[in-house]
Coordinates of C-alpha atoms and ligand atoms in Angstrom, one line a residue:
M1 CA 97.8 134.8 86.4
L2 CA 96.0 133.3 89.3
T3 CA 92.6 134.6 90.4
T4 CA 90.9 133.8 93.6
S5 CA 87.2 134.2 94.4
C6 CA 88.0 135.2 98.0
D7 CA 90.1 137.7 99.8
A8 CA 93.5 137.0 101.2
P9 CA 93.7 134.1 103.5
E10 CA 93.0 134.8 107.2
E11 CA 93.3 133.0 110.4
I12 CA 90.8 130.2 110.5
T13 CA 89.5 128.3 113.5
N14 CA 89.1 124.7 113.3
T15 CA 85.5 123.8 113.9
S16 CA 84.0 121.5 111.3
E17 CA 81.3 123.9 110.3
E18 CA 83.7 126.7 109.5
K19 CA 85.9 124.3 107.6
V20 CA 83.6 124.5 104.6
S21 CA 84.3 128.2 104.1
T22 CA 88.1 127.6 104.3
V23 CA 88.1 126.3 100.8
Q24 CA 88.3 128.8 97.9
K25 CA 87.9 128.4 94.2
I26 CA 91.0 129.2 92.0
E27 CA 91.3 129.2 88.3
E28 CA 94.6 128.9 86.6
E29 CA 95.8 127.4 83.3
G30 CA 92.2 126.5 82.4
L31 CA 91.9 124.4 85.6
T32 CA 89.3 125.1 88.3
T33 CA 90.6 123.9 91.6
F34 CA 89.6 124.3 95.2
I35 CA 92.3 125.3 97.7
S36 CA 92.2 125.6 101.5
K37 CA 93.0 129.0 102.9
Q38 CA 95.0 127.3 105.6
R39 CA 98.7 127.2 104.8
P40 CA 101.1 124.6 106.2
K41 CA 104.7 125.4 107.3
N42 CA 106.0 122.2 105.9
V43 CA 105.0 119.7 103.2
I44 CA 105.9 116.0 103.1
F45 CA 104.8 114.7 99.7
L46 CA 104.9 110.9 99.4
I47 CA 104.6 109.1 96.0
G48 CA 103.9 105.4 95.8
D49 CA 105.0 104.7 92.3
G50 CA 102.4 102.5 90.6
M51 CA 100.3 102.6 93.8
G52 CA 96.6 102.1 92.8
L53 CA 93.7 101.3 95.0
T54 CA 94.4 97.5 94.6
Q55 CA 98.0 97.9 95.7
I56 CA 96.8 99.7 98.8
T57 CA 94.1 97.1 99.4
A58 CA 96.6 94.3 99.1
G59 CA 98.8 96.0 101.7
S60 CA 95.9 96.4 104.1
I61 CA 94.9 92.7 103.7
A62 CA 98.5 91.5 104.3
K63 CA 99.0 93.8 107.3
K64 CA 95.8 92.6 109.0
T65 CA 95.8 95.8 111.1
P66 CA 94.8 99.2 109.6
L67 CA 97.3 101.0 107.3
V68 CA 98.4 104.5 108.4
L69 CA 96.5 105.7 105.3
E70 CA 93.3 104.7 107.1
K71 CA 93.9 107.6 109.6
F72 CA 93.7 110.2 106.7
R73 CA 90.3 111.9 106.5
Q74 CA 90.8 114.0 103.4
I75 CA 90.8 111.7 100.3
G76 CA 90.5 112.3 96.6
L77 CA 91.1 110.8 93.2
V78 CA 93.7 111.8 90.6
K79 CA 93.6 111.5 86.8
T80 CA 97.0 110.5 85.7
Y81 CA 97.2 110.8 81.9
S82 CA 100.1 112.5 80.2
T83 CA 99.9 113.7 76.5
K84 CA 99.2 109.9 76.1
L85 CA 96.3 108.2 77.9
I86 CA 98.8 106.0 79.8
T87 CA 101.5 107.9 81.5
D88 CA 105.0 106.9 82.5
S89 CA 106.6 107.9 85.7
A90 CA 108.6 110.8 84.2
A91 CA 105.5 112.5 82.7
G92 CA 103.5 111.7 85.9
A93 CA 106.1 113.2 88.2
T94 CA 106.5 116.2 85.9
A95 CA 102.8 116.9 86.1
M96 CA 102.8 116.9 89.9
A97 CA 106.2 118.7 90.2
T98 CA 105.6 121.4 87.6
G99 CA 101.8 121.6 86.8
S100 CA 102.3 120.7 83.1
K101 CA 101.3 117.7 81.0
T102 CA 104.1 116.5 78.9
Y103 CA 105.2 113.5 76.8
N104 CA 106.3 110.2 78.4
G105 CA 110.0 110.2 79.2
A106 CA 110.3 113.9 79.8
I107 CA 112.1 115.0 83.0
S108 CA 110.4 118.3 83.9
M109 CA 110.5 119.6 80.3
N110 CA 107.4 120.6 78.3
I111 CA 106.4 119.3 74.9
H112 CA 108.7 121.9 73.3
Q113 CA 111.6 120.5 75.4
E114 CA 111.7 123.7 77.4
K115 CA 112.6 123.5 81.2
L116 CA 109.7 123.6 83.6
K117 CA 110.3 125.1 87.1
T118 CA 109.6 122.5 89.7
I119 CA 108.0 122.8 93.2
V120 CA 111.4 122.1 94.7
E121 CA 113.0 124.9 92.7
Y122 CA 110.2 127.2 93.9
A123 CA 110.8 126.1 97.4
E124 CA 114.6 126.7 97.2
E125 CA 113.9 130.2 95.8
A126 CA 111.7 130.9 98.8
N127 CA 114.5 129.6 101.1
W128 CA 112.7 126.5 102.2
L129 CA 114.8 123.5 103.1
T130 CA 114.2 120.6 100.7
G131 CA 114.8 116.9 100.5
I132 CA 114.4 113.9 98.2
V133 CA 114.2 110.3 99.3
T134 CA 113.5 107.2 97.2
T135 CA 113.9 103.4 96.9
A136 CA 115.0 103.9 93.3
T137 CA 118.2 105.6 92.2
V138 CA 118.1 109.3 93.0
T139 CA 118.4 109.9 89.3
H140 CA 115.4 107.7 88.4
A141 CA 112.4 109.4 86.7
T142 CA 110.3 110.2 89.7
P143 CA 112.9 111.9 92.0
A144 CA 114.7 113.5 89.0
C145 CA 111.6 115.4 88.0
F146 CA 111.7 117.3 91.2
Y147 CA 115.1 118.8 90.5
G148 CA 116.3 117.9 87.0
H149 CA 115.5 118.8 83.4
Q150 CA 116.2 116.4 80.6
P151 CA 114.5 115.8 77.3
T152 CA 114.5 112.0 78.0
R153 CA 114.8 109.8 81.0
S154 CA 117.1 107.2 79.6
R155 CA 120.9 107.2 79.9
V156 CA 121.0 110.5 81.8
N157 CA 122.0 109.4 85.3
Q158 CA 125.3 111.2 85.3
K159 CA 123.7 114.3 83.7
L160 CA 121.1 114.3 86.4
A161 CA 123.6 113.8 89.2
A162 CA 125.5 116.8 87.8
E163 CA 122.3 118.8 87.7
F164 CA 121.6 118.0 91.3
M165 CA 125.0 119.5 92.2
T166 CA 123.9 122.8 90.8
K167 CA 121.0 123.0 93.3
D168 CA 120.9 123.5 97.0
I169 CA 118.8 120.6 98.1
E170 CA 119.7 119.7 101.7
V171 CA 118.8 115.9 101.7
L172 CA 119.2 113.3 98.9
M173 CA 118.7 109.6 99.7
G174 CA 118.3 106.6 97.5
G175 CA 120.5 104.5 95.1
G176 CA 123.1 105.6 92.5
W177 CA 126.5 106.0 94.2
N178 CA 128.3 105.3 90.9
Y179 CA 126.6 108.1 89.0
F180 CA 128.2 110.5 91.5
K181 CA 131.5 108.8 92.1
E182 CA 132.1 108.2 88.4
G183 CA 130.4 111.5 87.4
L184 CA 130.0 113.4 84.2
D185 CA 133.3 114.3 82.4
G186 CA 135.3 112.3 84.9
R187 CA 134.2 114.3 87.9
D188 CA 134.0 112.9 91.4
L189 CA 130.7 114.3 92.6
I190 CA 131.0 112.5 96.0
A191 CA 134.1 114.6 96.7
E192 CA 132.5 117.7 95.3
A193 CA 129.4 117.2 97.6
Q194 CA 131.7 116.8 100.6
E195 CA 133.4 120.1 99.7
K196 CA 129.9 121.7 99.5
G197 CA 129.3 120.6 103.1
Y198 CA 127.3 117.4 102.6
F199 CA 127.7 114.5 104.9
V200 CA 127.9 111.6 102.5
T201 CA 127.3 108.0 103.4
D202 CA 126.2 104.7 101.8
N203 CA 124.6 103.4 105.0
I204 CA 121.6 105.0 106.7
E205 CA 121.8 102.7 109.7
Q206 CA 125.4 103.9 110.6
V207 CA 124.3 107.5 110.8
G208 CA 122.6 106.9 114.1
D209 CA 121.6 110.1 116.0
Y210 CA 124.1 112.2 114.0
R211 CA 122.3 115.1 112.5
P212 CA 124.3 116.9 109.8
E213 CA 123.0 120.1 108.1
K214 CA 123.1 118.5 104.6
M215 CA 123.3 114.8 103.8
I216 CA 123.5 112.5 100.8
C217 CA 123.0 108.8 101.4
L218 CA 123.5 106.5 98.4
I219 CA 122.9 102.9 99.4
S220 CA 123.7 101.1 96.2
A221 CA 126.0 101.5 93.1
K222 CA 123.0 101.6 90.8
L223 CA 119.4 100.5 91.5
P224 CA 118.7 99.7 95.2
P225 CA 117.8 96.1 96.1
K226 CA 114.5 94.7 97.4
I227 CA 113.6 94.9 101.1
K228 CA 115.3 91.6 102.0
E229 CA 118.7 93.3 101.3
R230 CA 117.9 97.0 101.9
G231 CA 116.0 96.4 105.2
N232 CA 114.4 99.4 106.8
F233 CA 116.2 101.9 104.5
L234 CA 113.1 103.9 103.5
P235 CA 111.4 104.5 106.9
L236 CA 114.9 105.3 108.4
A237 CA 115.7 107.6 105.6
A238 CA 112.3 109.4 105.9
K239 CA 112.9 109.8 109.6
K240 CA 116.4 111.1 109.2
A241 CA 115.3 113.5 106.4
I242 CA 112.5 114.9 108.6
D243 CA 115.0 115.2 111.5
I244 CA 117.5 117.2 109.4
L245 CA 115.0 119.4 107.6
S246 CA 112.8 120.3 110.7
Y247 CA 115.7 121.0 113.0
P248 CA 116.4 124.6 112.0
K249 CA 112.7 125.6 112.3
S250 CA 112.6 126.9 108.7
N251 CA 110.0 125.7 106.3
F252 CA 110.7 122.5 104.5
F253 CA 109.5 120.4 101.5
L254 CA 110.3 116.7 101.4
M255 CA 109.4 114.3 98.6
I256 CA 109.6 110.6 99.5
E257 CA 109.0 107.9 96.9
G258 CA 108.2 104.2 97.4
A259 CA 109.5 103.4 94.0
Q260 CA 109.4 99.6 93.9
I261 CA 105.6 99.2 94.3
D262 CA 105.7 99.9 90.6
W263 CA 108.4 97.3 90.0
G264 CA 106.3 94.6 91.6
G265 CA 103.5 95.5 89.2
H266 CA 105.8 95.3 86.2
Q267 CA 106.9 91.9 87.3
K268 CA 103.3 90.8 88.0
N269 CA 104.5 89.8 91.4
S270 CA 101.8 90.3 94.1
D271 CA 104.2 89.4 97.0
Y272 CA 106.7 92.0 95.8
I273 CA 103.9 94.6 95.7
V274 CA 102.7 93.7 99.2
E275 CA 106.2 93.9 100.8
E276 CA 106.8 97.3 99.2
M277 CA 103.4 98.5 100.3
L278 CA 104.1 97.5 103.9
D279 CA 107.5 99.3 103.7
F280 CA 105.8 102.4 102.3
D281 CA 103.2 102.2 105.1
K282 CA 106.0 102.3 107.7
T283 CA 107.4 105.3 105.9
I284 CA 104.1 107.1 105.8
Q285 CA 103.9 106.4 109.5
E286 CA 107.1 108.4 110.1
A287 CA 105.6 111.4 108.2
F288 CA 102.3 111.1 109.9
D289 CA 103.7 110.9 113.4
F290 CA 105.9 114.0 112.8
A291 CA 102.9 115.9 111.3
E292 CA 100.7 115.0 114.2
K293 CA 103.2 116.2 116.7
D294 CA 104.2 119.3 114.7
G295 CA 100.7 120.4 113.9
N296 CA 101.9 122.6 111.0
T297 CA 102.9 120.0 108.4
L298 CA 100.8 118.9 105.4
V299 CA 101.3 115.2 104.5
I300 CA 100.2 114.1 101.0
V301 CA 100.2 110.6 99.8
T302 CA 99.5 109.7 96.2
A303 CA 100.7 107.8 93.1
D304 CA 101.9 108.8 89.6
H305 CA 99.8 106.0 88.1
E306 CA 98.7 102.4 88.7
T307 CA 100.9 99.5 87.5
G308 CA 99.8 96.1 86.4
G309 CA 96.0 96.4 86.1
Y310 CA 96.2 94.7 89.4
S311 CA 93.2 93.0 91.0
I312 CA 92.5 90.8 93.9
N313 CA 90.6 87.7 93.0
G314 CA 91.0 85.7 96.1
G315 CA 92.9 85.2 99.3
S316 CA 92.0 85.5 103.0
A317 CA 91.6 88.6 105.2
K318 CA 92.1 86.4 108.3
E319 CA 95.4 84.9 107.1
G320 CA 96.5 88.1 105.4
K321 CA 96.8 86.3 102.1
V322 CA 96.4 88.1 98.7
E323 CA 95.7 86.3 95.4
G324 CA 96.5 89.0 92.8
K325 CA 96.0 89.0 89.1
F326 CA 97.3 91.4 86.4
T327 CA 95.9 92.6 83.1
S328 CA 99.2 94.2 82.0
D329 CA 102.9 94.3 82.8
Y330 CA 102.8 98.1 82.3
H331 CA 101.0 101.1 83.7
T332 CA 97.2 101.6 83.4
A333 CA 95.1 104.7 83.0
T334 CA 92.9 104.2 86.1
M335 CA 92.6 107.1 88.6
V336 CA 94.8 106.8 91.7
P337 CA 93.9 107.9 95.2
I338 CA 95.3 110.9 97.0
F339 CA 95.3 111.2 100.8
A340 CA 96.0 114.4 102.8
Y341 CA 96.5 115.3 106.4
G342 CA 97.3 118.6 108.2
P343 CA 96.8 122.3 107.3
G344 CA 95.5 122.6 103.8
A345 CA 94.4 119.0 103.5
E346 CA 90.9 119.9 102.4
S347 CA 92.4 121.0 99.1
F348 CA 93.0 117.4 98.0
T349 CA 89.4 116.1 98.1
G350 CA 87.3 115.4 95.1
I351 CA 88.5 114.4 91.7
M352 CA 91.4 116.3 90.3
D353 CA 94.0 116.3 87.5
N354 CA 97.6 115.4 88.4
T355 CA 98.7 118.9 87.3
E356 CA 96.3 120.5 89.9
I357 CA 98.5 119.0 92.7
F358 CA 101.3 121.4 91.7
Y359 CA 99.0 124.5 91.7
K360 CA 97.5 123.6 95.0
L361 CA 101.0 123.1 96.5
K362 CA 102.3 126.3 95.0
Y363 CA 99.4 128.2 96.5
L364 CA 99.5 126.5 99.9
M365 CA 103.3 127.0 100.1
N366 CA 102.7 130.7 99.4
M367 CA 104.8 130.8 96.3
E368 CA 102.5 132.7 94.0
A369 CA 104.7 135.7 93.8
L370 CA 107.8 133.9 92.7
S371 CA 109.0 134.1 89.1
A372 CA 107.4 132.1 86.4
P373 CA 109.0 129.0 84.8
S374 CA 112.3 129.7 83.1
K375 CA 112.5 128.6 79.5
Ligands
MG401 MG1 109.4 106.1 90.3
ZN402 ZN1 106.6 101.8 86.0

């Protein structure tokens, strides 16, 4: 049970002096965490997979003008470990989506292989609109942990697609058409989705100004390609998702993943990291611009872990050139940054555990009263 050291949240004015008292101390699951009393109407949660400080720095050098992240004033650091010191993306996303540390490879299941209720499932229960956007397949570890539950991340694409169909998530965009078209047990989940009222497409650019109520966009049979082929998919998808979810004036939660920053790290490819960082920056811009106009949307940008033990050992700020080096072709245990903007943003300053992000969100989204995780 959650205990707070303050009374119920009240209307807070926005002067900087009063801001100090808008943060309250909360203890849950052995964690002490500080949470703002200001609650947002909407949350846009952006994950740069494998995006450590160096990846961000590389992006800022290459861009030569400030990244959108440089507009964020509330910044913290996140410890990323799972039950192992070095996490994978499944355990990392499970921690942020459910508040539980688990073993590497788990898709929102605990160490006993019991299902953990995700922030998207909480949001759905509270009648928030929800969306998931990624540059991986929509059944890849990071996005899957927000709606699916599997004991292992490998060879479960069709199972996860079928799990998605049991939910009522309004927007799903990324790769993985085949896992729906050639679905579990011979099902055609594309046809089933259309019957459920989804507008289904494989091309975000052709959607134009059309604003369906529910939409699935799967741009590739399996893994989506690099920027050169996929173009502006991620910023366009983010924009369209926000457009769909914000239109009916109900609350919404949207998770957006820049998945391939991680893949650049695995390949020890500095140029790949930089182009994915710049694509992610454009995507953050879409979220930031909406939040700035809306005034009632919390934007969070963080990572599940760092990839590559990436460092910058040379280059030129003037020419926008990065000479990167790598200590690993896998993830590392270094802390990753977290950036927050909008109502509740103060909650994400300081050093925190990745599981705390879930508890902060659950509180800020006013979902304390909802039922506990189902086993
Ligand atoms: Mg990922
Ligand atoms: Zn990775």
